[in-house]
Amino acid sequence: MQTGLIGAASLCMLGAASLAAELPPPLPAEHLTVEKLAPKNPHWVYVLDEAFFNEIDSRVYLFDGDSYRQLGQIDAGFNPGINLSPDGSTMAVGTTYFARGAHGARTDVVEFIDNSNLAVSGEIVLPPKRANTLPTYFNLAYSADGRFLYVAYVTPASSFGVLDPAKKSVLSEIDTAGCVLVIPSGPNRVSSLCENGRMLTVTLNADGHEGSRSLSEPFFDPDSDPVFVQGVPSNDGYVFLSFLGQVHEVDTSGVHPAFRQPWSIVTPAERDKEHWRPGGQTPLALQRSLGRLYVPMHRGGEGSHKDGGTEIWVFDVKTHQRLARWPMAPLKLGPAIAVQVSQDAAPLMFVATDKADVGVFDALSGHLKQVEKQQLGQTPWFFLNP
Amino acid sequence: MQTGLIGAASLCMLGAASLAAELPPPLPAEHLTVEKLAPKNPHWVYVLDEAFFNEIDSRVYLFDGDSYRQLGQIDAGFNPGINLSPDGSTMAVGTTYFARGAHGARTDVVEFIDNSNLAVSGEIVLPPKRANTLPTYFNLAYSADGRFLYVAYVTPASSFGVLDPAKKSVLSEIDTAGCVLVIPSGPNRVSSLCENGRMLTVTLNADGHEGSRSLSEPFFDPDSDPVFVQGVPSNDGYVFLSFLGQVHEVDTSGVHPAFRQPWSIVTPAERDKEHWRPGGQTPLALQRSLGRLYVPMHRGGEGSHKDGGTEIWVFDVKTHQRLARWPMAPLKLGPAIAVQVSQDAAPLMFVATDKADVGVFDALSGHLKQVEKQQLGQTPWFFLNP
Amino acid sequence: MRSIDRLLERSSRSLAQRTSRRSVLAGLGRLLTGAALLPLLPIDRSSSAQAAESGTHKSAVDDPQNCEYWKYCAIDGFLCSCCGGSSHSCPPGTAPSPITWIGTCRNPADGRDYIVSYNDCCGKASCGNCECNRNEREKPMYRLSRNNDINWCMANTDSNYHCSVSVILGVSEQQ
Amino acid sequence: MRSIDRLLERSSRSLAQRTSRRSVLAGLGRLLTGAALLPLLPIDRSSSAQAAESGTHKSAVDDPQNCEYWKYCAIDGFLCSCCGGSSHSCPPGTAPSPITWIGTCRNPADGRDYIVSYNDCCGKASCGNCECNRNEREKPMYRLSRNNDINWCMANTDSNYHCSVSVILGVSEQQ
């Protein structure tokens, strides 16, 4: 169509040139191009829209926390899990498609996205066992060296798949009965959270099959004070948070996970009298270089652990001191259901609310810099740093 | 899981019986069943949600205009066309799916829905030519006897497919260069609207291939006053409406379409001074037994033909008299972008607004009976009577 | 398109104390994968239940189309009552999940705690109406049989999630 | 989930008087199916155009992220400027449609009418941002080359519609 108009358009240019000699020069013709992404910026963030009301159409938006512009979109299918390769160059999207939209033959697959152009660069088809659940860091995850990609399975029997992202193949399936999710450490260790509060760690051999496994002592009480599965990466492992505000730091740098003494983000009075609780879909974020923990907090009781935070509380993970309380209501923001913080020296905090607004904050001062009003999907529930 | 609990649950029943002798009898256990649809009711309506913001997840809601309840849902894929078999027992959904959600291998298909249980009863895979456009009565349509199903193709070359819904096969493709859509009449005639204002009519032979074709004289001027493609069925054919409010009634009961003298729904003053125009996604509905035409009207100029109606105007198609003007604003409703009327003796009018609200009206008095506030999808743009 | 305020109500699923251990669930899951729907305790629907379903004005705790309905104390998702089903029936053309999770809800009408099973109805796209999320005693995914973030249609032939129901199994012995 | 009021603005696509006849379009359509993107008139982007793309405060008619932007007088769909592209570039990972429709829009800055081509960007799900529908001289589907209700990604390898752009081809001779 365009090329078909070259003749006509050229004539038009001539016609205009002669007729409009007294006018300022006309705007030149434009090229239709495909936008190229700039080199990645620590203030970019991947926003996963679960699209709960049209759940087969989940997507990931790449959003720039400096320009407040959407840079692109990655389609993510149904009930996706996402994670990044160690070098950040590739996004792995673990998802499920149906041959006829929301019905027909089911295909579980990991699609690989080239983050330099947001194009699909390949895929690995999975057995139809992928855990269909909400996003965490642990639905699928790469080994530290990027050699393996682990995918959590639930049928409801639990296991995980070991994939070779280079050869685009499935290497093995490893049973984890009683334990779920894939928490990676080192080049070949995969930990899972168990129903009895223990951590299962499977060490793989060179071909991605099980070499050995070990079960830790219980590090939390799943009955009295369970931890959220939404743990976040720390400098030497992961930080987990409990429903009642206990912080469980796990060092996974060794062969066996080491659990530091838990500490609480709430005083006994805050917990038992004021009933302050963490909550949401993504109820914590960690700024690793500053050692600051950001937690959406609300007042509620049993069953309120997915309620959004009416305030964001900020903690120093070394001193365990609370550094700030940032209420949402004065900012005209609804309760915070998901939080993330950038890992650079001038960090931004991203907060998604129960109204699907996304606030961009100065993570040091708590200053609200921008609100994206329902522009990042129906249900933005998870953020990944680039 | 349920069955696994029979033992425990039974014990519980006994326990309760003994412990709670003084209480009123407990509620009995319930069956988990699948709801059965009542026999179809003329006040039911199929509401097509184009789901424009998540367009691969279009769907059709079956809504009861008496109880104001949603009775069920039919998945409709991407850019669907829908229509009903002559006996109303089957909905044909012509749509497009992709192997990976919004990307991957394209499959154009007609899916057949058993309207008694809203289950998919079969499908016919099409060549990847199905017209991806907005819904009308003419994207796909059955022959009067239900023997053939016609599907409009645009690649952008235009043609249509002839399908055998009984044998679930594609019988033929018939070229209609310069003319689009499938307007059925009789057991084997298919008409299309042409760029020059004519109507092409192809008559099929017994095996669904082209027998003959004829081209009508122009019945409207596509340059000065084009007709909306959203024509509606009448007692002996179809009614089309033009951008400037001319009504074109076409009798398709004979071998060749017969065009009645056009008439106008606006006076010269209304058209030229007040600039009243019909408009919307579905800008007219016809109550065939009463001979009443319902048109969303707005004030606007060139390019406003898809603007919603600030009023619904009602006309008698025999006398050409306007019977009523029903403004939307006093009812707290946005402009009307789609309209339908039931075909029974106590007809309901369904109106979708630009805010995705759906109003249920008494089609005789204009009394607003119910408003479904954004409960029938993102973008409800087309209604079908059951 | 629905407004956030209408749709994003508080959200998730809780479970009764006595649900079977996860490993048992896993076993049952394998056993029941693709199993046809088996009535659990074949007793007719009570007239009171039918009355509750009949719509019209009622208080929130008695209205199966309201998130506050007493049987929904631990439901998560779209209420099938708003999708063509009822509080304990799936909409036409969908299939109940053979695997599920169990909750305990108190009926204010008789003060009893009832064991209810929360099943997902499967095989059509998200219903999108009456989104409801209540979380009493809900546990994270490592207590799978108490977790509601998982798609309980996972073992269905058509495993897409459409909506959720709450079915009375019996009275809890904890009185 | 976006609110209706933000999203459902007025909507559709108009076309210039001189667009080629449909049959020609059909021929080109066949010819160009799957064709790579060919720059139409290979002239560099003007600095003014770049300034216009640079965002920040500007009036609606000068703002490529606003539905009122002068070049959009006949656009329909999601503005690629709000989706990772610009008024004349597709977002990363999408493909421009080789077939398209043509409009004529007046630039208030110089009073000239410009011929613009409206291309769809294809291969990802609906962007969903900045829905915009303007309909001057748009015609129904039987005037396909002037119609905007059709998915102009129809001939792309990945034919799902993502967003729309408006590309200056030249000055209209109608002054």
Tab-separated table of N, CA and C in Angstrom, chain D residues 8-114:
chain	number	residue	atom	x	y	z
D	8	LEU	N	-12.062	4.777	26.848
D	8	LEU	CA	-12.985	4.756	25.703
D	8	LEU	C	-13.211	6.163	25.189
D	9	GLU	N	-12.219	6.690	24.480
D	9	GLU	CA	-12.385	7.995	23.859
D	9	GLU	C	-13.081	7.787	22.524
D	10	ARG	N	-13.399	8.896	21.850
D	10	ARG	CA	-14.058	8.750	20.548
D	10	ARG	C	-13.127	7.993	19.605
D	11	SER	N	-13.696	7.262	18.668
D	11	SER	CA	-12.915	6.247	17.923
D	11	SER	C	-13.215	5.953	16.427
D	12	SER	N	-12.248	5.995	15.435
D	12	SER	CA	-12.133	5.324	14.082
D	12	SER	C	-11.216	5.996	13.037
D	13	ARG	N	-11.144	5.463	11.841
D	13	ARG	CA	-10.088	5.891	10.902
D	13	ARG	C	-10.616	6.504	9.607
D	14	SER	N	-10.117	7.638	9.224
D	14	SER	CA	-10.572	8.207	7.939
D	14	SER	C	-9.457	8.085	6.909
D	15	LEU	N	-9.788	8.427	5.685
D	15	LEU	CA	-8.823	8.230	4.608
D	15	LEU	C	-8.859	9.391	3.635
D	16	ALA	N	-7.738	9.612	2.976
D	16	ALA	CA	-7.660	10.713	2.018
D	16	ALA	C	-8.500	10.381	0.783
D	17	GLN	N	-8.858	11.394	0.037
D	17	GLN	CA	-9.724	11.202	-1.130
D	17	GLN	C	-9.026	10.344	-2.179
D	18	ARG	N	-7.733	10.456	-2.274
D	18	ARG	CA	-7.069	9.909	-3.455
D	18	ARG	C	-6.520	8.498	-3.262
D	19	THR	N	-6.922	7.827	-2.217
D	19	THR	CA	-6.353	6.488	-2.040
D	19	THR	C	-6.744	5.596	-3.206
D	20	SER	N	-5.901	4.678	-3.527
D	20	SER	CA	-6.097	3.825	-4.699
D	20	SER	C	-7.368	3.006	-4.553
D	21	ARG	N	-7.943	2.589	-5.645
D	21	ARG	CA	-9.170	1.815	-5.599
D	21	ARG	C	-8.927	0.472	-4.935
D	22	ARG	N	-9.992	-0.049	-4.321
D	22	ARG	CA	-9.878	-1.247	-3.521
D	22	ARG	C	-9.218	-2.392	-4.279
D	23	SER	N	-9.596	-2.527	-5.561
D	23	SER	CA	-9.053	-3.655	-6.340
D	23	SER	C	-7.533	-3.520	-6.435
D	24	VAL	N	-7.069	-2.287	-6.601
D	24	VAL	CA	-5.625	-2.068	-6.624
D	24	VAL	C	-5.039	-2.463	-5.269
D	25	LEU	N	-5.712	-2.013	-4.228
D	25	LEU	CA	-5.246	-2.357	-2.877
D	25	LEU	C	-5.151	-3.872	-2.730
D	26	ALA	N	-6.189	-4.548	-3.233
D	26	ALA	CA	-6.186	-6.005	-3.094
D	26	ALA	C	-4.957	-6.581	-3.776
D	27	GLY	N	-4.690	-6.080	-4.992
D	27	GLY	CA	-3.522	-6.558	-5.722
D	27	GLY	C	-2.255	-6.312	-4.910
D	28	LEU	N	-2.123	-5.067	-4.425
D	28	LEU	CA	-0.948	-4.739	-3.625
D	28	LEU	C	-0.883	-5.616	-2.392
D	29	GLY	N	-2.066	-5.838	-1.840
D	29	GLY	CA	-2.100	-6.662	-0.633
D	29	GLY	C	-1.464	-8.006	-0.904
D	30	ARG	N	-1.859	-8.628	-2.003
D	30	ARG	CA	-1.266	-9.927	-2.341
D	30	ARG	C	0.237	-9.758	-2.544
D	31	LEU	N	0.559	-8.704	-3.300
D	31	LEU	CA	1.959	-8.466	-3.640
D	31	LEU	C	2.793	-8.308	-2.377
D	32	LEU	N	2.253	-7.561	-1.410
D	32	LEU	CA	3.053	-7.152	-0.263
D	32	LEU	C	2.918	-8.086	0.922
D	33	THR	N	2.074	-9.076	0.797
D	33	THR	CA	1.900	-9.959	1.944
D	33	THR	C	3.258	-10.473	2.411
D	34	GLY	N	3.539	-10.236	3.682
D	34	GLY	CA	4.806	-10.734	4.221
D	34	GLY	C	6.004	-9.918	3.786
D	35	ALA	N	5.793	-8.847	3.031
D	35	ALA	CA	6.931	-8.050	2.544
D	35	ALA	C	7.634	-7.393	3.722
D	36	ALA	N	8.923	-7.195	3.606
D	36	ALA	CA	9.662	-6.480	4.653
D	36	ALA	C	9.273	-5.005	4.589
D	37	LEU	N	9.591	-4.276	5.652
D	37	LEU	CA	9.239	-2.860	5.698
D	37	LEU	C	10.157	-2.072	4.778
D	38	LEU	N	9.564	-1.341	3.829
D	38	LEU	CA	10.367	-0.515	2.923
D	38	LEU	C	10.141	0.943	3.265
D	39	PRO	N	11.208	1.695	3.602
D	39	PRO	CA	11.005	3.128	3.825
D	39	PRO	C	10.383	3.739	2.579
D	40	LEU	N	9.356	4.543	2.733
D	40	LEU	CA	8.627	5.030	1.561
D	40	LEU	C	9.405	6.145	0.874
D	41	LEU	N	9.701	7.195	1.636
D	41	LEU	CA	10.478	8.293	1.075
D	41	LEU	C	11.655	8.501	2.012
D	42	PRO	N	12.812	7.979	1.690
D	42	PRO	CA	13.899	7.902	2.657
D	42	PRO	C	14.518	9.262	2.983
D	43	ILE	N	13.846	10.017	3.813
D	43	ILE	CA	14.355	11.315	4.270
D	43	ILE	C	14.465	11.263	5.790
D	44	ASP	N	15.502	11.860	6.330
D	44	ASP	CA	15.689	11.769	7.775
D	44	ASP	C	14.537	12.414	8.541
D	45	ARG	N	14.365	11.939	9.739
D	45	ARG	CA	13.357	12.540	10.609
D	45	ARG	C	13.725	14.005	10.848
D	46	SER	N	12.761	14.873	10.784
D	46	SER	CA	13.046	16.301	10.987
D	46	SER	C	13.297	16.568	12.467
D	47	SER	N	14.101	17.581	12.716
D	47	SER	CA	14.379	17.927	14.115
D	47	SER	C	13.082	18.322	14.804
D	48	SER	N	12.192	18.963	14.051
D	48	SER	CA	10.916	19.357	14.668
D	48	SER	C	10.149	18.105	15.086
D	49	ALA	N	10.176	17.103	14.220
D	49	ALA	CA	9.491	15.853	14.558
D	49	ALA	C	10.115	15.251	15.820
D	50	GLN	N	11.457	15.281	15.845
D	50	GLN	CA	12.120	14.721	17.029
D	50	GLN	C	11.726	15.501	18.275
D	51	ALA	N	11.686	16.821	18.149
D	51	ALA	CA	11.269	17.638	19.292
D	51	ALA	C	9.869	17.227	19.729
D	52	ALA	N	9.016	17.036	18.753
D	52	ALA	CA	7.632	16.668	19.084
D	52	ALA	C	7.594	15.350	19.849
D	53	GLU	N	8.548	14.458	19.531
D	53	GLU	CA	8.550	13.155	20.192
D	53	GLU	C	9.132	13.220	21.605
D	54	SER	N	9.823	14.320	21.910
D	54	SER	CA	10.628	14.329	23.137
D	54	SER	C	9.776	14.428	24.397
D	55	GLY	N	8.468	14.474	24.236
D	55	GLY	CA	7.592	14.452	25.399
D	55	GLY	C	7.538	15.798	26.106
D	56	THR	N	7.292	15.777	27.409
D	56	THR	CA	7.133	16.991	28.242
D	56	THR	C	5.939	17.817	27.753
D	57	HIS	N	5.776	19.013	28.375
D	57	HIS	CA	4.556	19.780	28.171
D	57	HIS	C	4.424	20.292	26.741
D	58	LYS	N	3.282	20.095	26.150
D	58	LYS	CA	2.990	20.676	24.845
D	58	LYS	C	1.488	20.609	24.675
D	59	SER	N	0.970	21.386	23.722
D	59	SER	CA	-0.477	21.374	23.535
D	59	SER	C	-0.881	20.048	22.897
D	60	ALA	N	-2.157	19.713	23.048
D	60	ALA	CA	-2.657	18.414	22.589
D	60	ALA	C	-2.331	18.167	21.117
D	61	VAL	N	-2.523	19.208	20.283
D	61	VAL	CA	-2.318	18.990	18.840
D	61	VAL	C	-0.848	18.767	18.500
D	62	ASP	N	0.050	19.080	19.443
D	62	ASP	CA	1.486	18.881	19.210
D	62	ASP	C	2.036	17.688	19.983
D	63	ASP	N	1.174	16.962	20.663
D	63	ASP	CA	1.633	15.894	21.560
D	63	ASP	C	1.327	14.521	20.968
D	64	PRO	N	2.358	13.809	20.509
D	64	PRO	CA	2.135	12.501	19.870
D	64	PRO	C	1.534	11.458	20.805
D	65	GLN	N	1.491	11.769	22.113
D	65	GLN	CA	0.842	10.829	23.043
D	65	GLN	C	-0.600	11.228	23.325
D	66	ASN	N	-1.081	12.220	22.592
D	66	ASN	CA	-2.446	12.700	22.793
D	66	ASN	C	-3.287	12.404	21.548
D	67	CYS	N	-4.504	11.949	21.760
D	67	CYS	CA	-5.400	11.592	20.646
D	67	CYS	C	-5.659	12.783	19.723
D	68	GLU	N	-5.492	13.984	20.244
D	68	GLU	CA	-5.764	15.188	19.442
D	68	GLU	C	-4.585	15.584	18.555
D	69	TYR	N	-3.473	14.876	18.667
D	69	TYR	CA	-2.289	15.193	17.845
D	69	TYR	C	-2.705	15.314	16.383
D	70	TRP	N	-2.190	16.344	15.700
D	70	TRP	CA	-2.713	16.671	14.364
D	70	TRP	C	-2.583	15.506	13.387
D	71	LYS	N	-1.509	14.725	13.502
D	71	LYS	CA	-1.317	13.631	12.534
D	71	LYS	C	-2.312	12.494	12.700
D	72	TYR	N	-3.038	12.498	13.841
D	72	TYR	CA	-3.938	11.372	14.149
D	72	TYR	C	-5.372	11.622	13.678
D	73	CYS	N	-5.579	12.563	12.756
D	73	CYS	CA	-6.959	12.952	12.417
D	73	CYS	C	-7.788	11.766	11.932
D	74	ALA	N	-7.125	10.666	11.620
D	74	ALA	CA	-7.877	9.518	11.090
D	74	ALA	C	-7.349	8.197	11.644
D	75	ILE	N	-6.878	8.219	12.857
D	75	ILE	CA	-6.286	7.005	13.427
D	75	ILE	C	-7.353	6.244	14.218
D	76	ASP	N	-7.135	4.955	14.390
D	76	ASP	CA	-8.024	4.180	15.247
D	76	ASP	C	-7.229	3.104	15.958
D	77	GLY	N	-7.303	3.099	17.265
D	77	GLY	CA	-6.651	2.048	18.033
D	77	GLY	C	-5.806	2.623	19.152
D	78	PHE	N	-4.752	1.926	19.502
D	78	PHE	CA	-3.867	2.352	20.584
D	78	PHE	C	-2.695	3.102	19.981
D	79	LEU	N	-2.376	4.270	20.524
D	79	LEU	CA	-1.279	5.072	19.999
D	79	LEU	C	0.046	4.409	20.342
D	80	CYS	N	0.827	4.058	19.310
D	80	CYS	CA	2.126	3.423	19.563
D	80	CYS	C	3.028	4.321	20.403
D	81	SER	N	2.795	5.631	20.385
D	81	SER	CA	3.570	6.564	21.216
D	81	SER	C	3.425	6.254	22.699
D	82	CYS	N	2.354	5.586	23.065
D	82	CYS	CA	2.106	5.225	24.472
D	82	CYS	C	2.462	3.755	24.733
D	83	CYS	N	3.060	3.097	23.743
D	83	CYS	CA	3.287	1.651	23.831
D	83	CYS	C	4.751	1.273	23.630
D	84	GLY	N	5.630	2.276	23.592
D	84	GLY	CA	7.048	1.994	23.389
D	84	GLY	C	7.537	2.391	22.001
D	85	GLY	N	6.633	2.889	21.185
D	85	GLY	CA	7.008	3.391	19.871
D	85	GLY	C	6.890	4.903	19.854
D	86	SER	N	6.638	5.442	18.660
D	86	SER	CA	6.414	6.886	18.540
D	86	SER	C	5.256	7.077	17.560
D	87	SER	N	5.031	8.319	17.149
D	87	SER	CA	3.928	8.552	16.195
D	87	SER	C	4.225	7.872	14.865
D	88	HIS	N	5.512	7.547	14.625
D	88	HIS	CA	5.852	6.905	13.336
D	88	HIS	C	6.883	5.797	13.517
D	89	SER	N	6.883	5.155	14.678
D	89	SER	CA	7.701	3.948	14.852
D	89	SER	C	6.947	2.945	15.706
D	90	CYS	N	7.157	1.678	15.379
D	90	CYS	CA	6.492	0.603	16.112
D	90	CYS	C	7.277	0.270	17.378
D	91	PRO	N	6.595	-0.208	18.416
D	91	PRO	CA	7.292	-0.601	19.646
D	91	PRO	C	8.245	-1.769	19.385
D	92	PRO	N	9.303	-1.874	20.201
D	92	PRO	CA	10.242	-2.993	20.047
D	92	PRO	C	9.510	-4.337	20.021
D	93	GLY	N	9.954	-5.205	19.117
D	93	GLY	CA	9.398	-6.551	19.071
D	93	GLY	C	8.114	-6.685	18.288
D	94	THR	N	7.630	-5.573	17.726
D	94	THR	CA	6.443	-5.657	16.872
D	94	THR	C	6.859	-5.427	15.419
D	95	ALA	N	5.979	-5.739	14.498
D	95	ALA	CA	6.259	-5.576	13.066
D	95	ALA	C	5.208	-4.666	12.443
D	96	PRO	N	5.651	-3.694	11.628
D	96	PRO	CA	4.676	-2.826	10.959
D	96	PRO	C	3.862	-3.608	9.936
D	97	SER	N	2.645	-3.174	9.715
D	97	SER	CA	1.831	-3.813	8.674
D	97	SER	C	2.276	-3.284	7.314
D	98	PRO	N	2.543	-4.170	6.354
D	98	PRO	CA	2.939	-3.707	5.019
D	98	PRO	C	1.764	-3.107	4.253
D	99	ILE	N	0.567	-3.464	4.632
D	99	ILE	CA	-0.611	-2.840	4.009
D	99	ILE	C	-1.207	-1.884	5.026
D	100	THR	N	-1.889	-0.873	4.528
D	100	THR	CA	-2.284	0.204	5.409
D	100	THR	C	-3.361	1.047	4.741
D	101	TRP	N	-3.722	2.122	5.384
D	101	TRP	CA	-4.663	3.064	4.795
D	101	TRP	C	-4.080	4.461	4.940
D	102	ILE	N	-4.585	5.375	4.148
D	102	ILE	CA	-3.970	6.686	3.994
D	102	ILE	C	-4.957	7.760	4.422
D	103	GLY	N	-4.444	8.773	5.088
D	103	GLY	CA	-5.288	9.890	5.489
D	103	GLY	C	-4.658	11.208	5.090
D	104	THR	N	-5.423	12.255	5.237
D	104	THR	CA	-4.918	13.607	5.016
D	104	THR	C	-5.242	14.438	6.241
D	105	CYS	N	-4.208	14.997	6.855
D	105	CYS	CA	-4.407	15.781	8.072
D	105	CYS	C	-3.773	17.154	7.903
D	106	ARG	N	-4.427	18.171	8.426
D	106	ARG	CA	-3.888	19.532	8.349
D	106	ARG	C	-2.988	19.790	9.546
D	107	ASN	N	-1.753	20.287	9.263
D	107	ASN	CA	-0.819	20.644	10.323
D	107	ASN	C	-1.058	22.101	10.703
D	108	PRO	N	-1.573	22.369	11.886
D	108	PRO	CA	-1.886	23.757	12.253
D	108	PRO	C	-0.644	24.645	12.266
D	109	ALA	N	0.539	24.025	12.384
D	109	ALA	CA	1.768	24.821	12.463
D	109	ALA	C	2.091	25.507	11.133
D	110	ASP	N	1.727	24.864	9.999
D	110	ASP	CA	2.019	25.511	8.709
D	110	ASP	C	0.803	25.570	7.794
D	111	GLY	N	-0.340	25.129	8.294
D	111	GLY	CA	-1.568	25.229	7.514
D	111	GLY	C	-1.624	24.280	6.337
D	112	ARG	N	-0.634	23.395	6.238
D	112	ARG	CA	-0.620	22.465	5.106
D	112	ARG	C	-1.387	21.179	5.423
D	113	ASP	N	-1.946	20.601	4.364
D	113	ASP	CA	-2.524	19.257	4.480
D	113	ASP	C	-1.452	18.241	4.124
D	114	TYR	N	-1.221	17.295	5.010
D	114	TYR	CA	-0.213	16.258	4.775
D	114	TYR	C	-0.885	14.911	4.556
